[in-house]
Amino acid sequence: MTNKHVTLDWILALIASGDTAPFYNTREWNDLREKKRKAEHNECERCRARFVYTRGETVHHKKYLRQFPQLAMDYNNLELLCKECHYNEHHAPRFEERW
């Protein structure tokens, strides 16, 4: 874990380089992530909304880091997800509604 101070310019540079991993290794991110995990009692928020209680594994950016870097440290842009919900978020096929 690094003590690098997270700034928007730094995040933008990471995105431009194609490697956002250093962001996820900062103390600031890890502190925010742990705050979210504690607030959600380590339960997946999507499962809990369906009255299923599953251990949360990943603190996920609802609006993705690469598209919305200004929300990288916004607590309200985070949700705690289990492994399956996080996988489905990134890999499940998306169906566009057409009327």
mmCIF file of C-alpha atoms in Angstrom:
data_model
loop_
_atom_site.group_PDB
_atom_site.id
_atom_site.type_symbol
_atom_site.label_atom_id
_atom_site.label_comp_id
_atom_site.label_asym_id
_atom_site.label_seq_id
_atom_site.Cartn_x
_atom_site.Cartn_y
_atom_site.Cartn_z
ATOM 1 C CA MET A 1 0.000 0.000 0.000
ATOM 2 C CA THR A 2 1.295 3.408 -0.912
ATOM 3 C CA ASN A 3 0.806 6.784 0.738
ATOM 4 C CA LYS A 4 0.358 8.492 -2.641
ATOM 5 C CA HIS A 5 -2.169 11.327 -2.355
ATOM 6 C CA VAL A 6 -5.035 10.633 -4.737
ATOM 7 C CA THR A 7 -5.765 13.527 -7.095
ATOM 8 C CA LEU A 8 -7.900 13.727 -10.207
ATOM 9 C CA ASP A 9 -4.855 14.580 -12.335
ATOM 10 C CA TRP A 10 -3.046 11.490 -11.062
ATOM 11 C CA ILE A 11 -6.059 9.258 -11.745
ATOM 12 C CA LEU A 12 -6.379 10.705 -15.261
ATOM 13 C CA ALA A 13 -2.693 9.944 -15.875
ATOM 14 C CA LEU A 14 -3.208 6.359 -14.679
ATOM 15 C CA ILE A 15 -6.192 5.944 -16.995
ATOM 16 C CA ALA A 16 -4.180 7.347 -19.913
ATOM 17 C CA SER A 17 -1.390 4.869 -19.164
ATOM 18 C CA GLY A 18 -3.877 1.993 -19.146
ATOM 19 C CA ASP A 19 -2.979 0.921 -15.595
ATOM 20 C CA THR A 20 -5.287 1.955 -12.760
ATOM 21 C CA ALA A 21 -3.892 -0.627 -10.309
ATOM 22 C CA PRO A 22 -1.780 1.954 -8.428
ATOM 23 C CA PHE A 23 -4.998 3.771 -7.461
ATOM 24 C CA TYR A 24 -6.359 0.616 -5.825
ATOM 25 C CA ASN A 25 -3.135 0.272 -3.826
ATOM 26 C CA THR A 26 -3.335 3.675 -2.132
ATOM 27 C CA ARG A 27 -4.019 4.099 1.549
ATOM 28 C CA GLU A 28 -6.802 6.589 0.730
ATOM 29 C CA TRP A 29 -8.691 4.047 -1.399
ATOM 30 C CA ASN A 30 -8.158 1.245 1.111
ATOM 31 C CA ASP A 31 -9.465 3.409 3.960
ATOM 32 C CA LEU A 32 -12.563 4.372 1.954
ATOM 33 C CA ARG A 33 -13.108 0.763 0.884
ATOM 34 C CA GLU A 34 -12.945 -0.452 4.482
ATOM 35 C CA LYS A 35 -15.368 2.282 5.573
ATOM 36 C CA LYS A 36 -17.866 1.039 2.949
ATOM 37 C CA ARG A 37 -17.397 -2.626 3.935
ATOM 38 C CA LYS A 38 -18.007 -1.785 7.580
ATOM 39 C CA ALA A 39 -21.085 0.337 6.814
ATOM 40 C CA GLU A 40 -22.601 -2.529 4.805
ATOM 41 C CA HIS A 41 -21.708 -5.167 7.435
ATOM 42 C CA ASN A 42 -19.693 -7.016 4.753
ATOM 43 C CA GLU A 43 -22.918 -7.940 2.921
ATOM 44 C CA CYS A 44 -23.496 -7.705 -0.816
ATOM 45 C CA GLU A 45 -25.871 -4.793 -1.381
ATOM 46 C CA ARG A 46 -27.541 -6.280 -4.464
ATOM 47 C CA CYS A 47 -28.167 -9.648 -2.829
ATOM 48 C CA ARG A 48 -29.459 -7.965 0.320
ATOM 49 C CA ALA A 49 -31.950 -5.980 -1.777
ATOM 50 C CA ARG A 50 -33.390 -9.398 -2.761
ATOM 51 C CA PHE A 51 -33.356 -10.558 0.897
ATOM 52 C CA VAL A 52 -30.408 -12.856 0.267
ATOM 53 C CA TYR A 53 -27.405 -12.396 2.534
ATOM 54 C CA THR A 54 -24.066 -12.976 0.817
ATOM 55 C CA ARG A 55 -20.598 -11.897 1.879
ATOM 56 C CA GLY A 56 -19.448 -8.785 0.043
ATOM 57 C CA GLU A 57 -16.102 -9.222 -1.684
ATOM 58 C CA THR A 58 -15.527 -6.127 -3.815
ATOM 59 C CA VAL A 59 -16.190 -2.440 -3.342
ATOM 60 C CA HIS A 60 -17.377 -1.486 -6.810
ATOM 61 C CA HIS A 61 -17.626 1.908 -8.510
ATOM 62 C CA LYS A 62 -21.232 2.204 -9.730
ATOM 63 C CA LYS A 63 -20.073 4.753 -12.289
ATOM 64 C CA TYR A 64 -16.867 3.197 -13.547
ATOM 65 C CA LEU A 65 -13.522 4.725 -12.657
ATOM 66 C CA ARG A 66 -12.371 5.001 -16.276
ATOM 67 C CA GLN A 67 -15.505 6.851 -17.399
ATOM 68 C CA PHE A 68 -16.025 8.956 -14.257
ATOM 69 C CA PRO A 69 -12.615 9.499 -12.626
ATOM 70 C CA GLN A 70 -13.954 12.505 -10.720
ATOM 71 C CA LEU A 71 -16.099 10.054 -8.702
ATOM 72 C CA ALA A 72 -13.208 7.755 -7.777
ATOM 73 C CA MET A 73 -13.325 8.697 -4.088
ATOM 74 C CA ASP A 74 -17.031 9.525 -3.878
ATOM 75 C CA TYR A 75 -18.517 7.293 -1.157
ATOM 76 C CA ASN A 76 -21.972 7.558 -2.763
ATOM 77 C CA ASN A 77 -20.593 6.051 -5.981
ATOM 78 C CA LEU A 78 -19.575 2.827 -4.226
ATOM 79 C CA GLU A 79 -21.394 -0.422 -3.577
ATOM 80 C CA LEU A 80 -20.241 -3.612 -1.913
ATOM 81 C CA LEU A 81 -20.791 -6.658 -4.126
ATOM 82 C CA CYS A 82 -20.327 -10.403 -3.773
ATOM 83 C CA LYS A 83 -18.165 -12.222 -6.288
ATOM 84 C CA GLU A 84 -21.140 -13.282 -8.433
ATOM 85 C CA CYS A 85 -22.788 -9.843 -8.553
ATOM 86 C CA HIS A 86 -19.475 -8.194 -9.419
ATOM 87 C CA TYR A 87 -18.837 -10.735 -12.168
ATOM 88 C CA ASN A 88 -22.340 -10.188 -13.567
ATOM 89 C CA GLU A 89 -21.831 -6.420 -13.511
ATOM 90 C CA HIS A 90 -18.802 -6.679 -15.754
ATOM 91 C CA HIS A 91 -19.452 -9.821 -17.811
ATOM 92 C CA ALA A 92 -23.170 -10.497 -18.085
ATOM 93 C CA PRO A 93 -24.662 -9.724 -21.490
ATOM 94 C CA ARG A 94 -26.491 -6.415 -21.660
ATOM 95 C CA PHE A 95 -29.800 -6.223 -23.434
ATOM 96 C CA GLU A 96 -30.877 -2.911 -24.798
ATOM 97 C CA GLU A 97 -34.572 -2.227 -24.703
ATOM 98 C CA ARG A 98 -35.893 -1.176 -28.117
ATOM 99 C CA TRP A 99 -39.377 0.161 -28.634
#
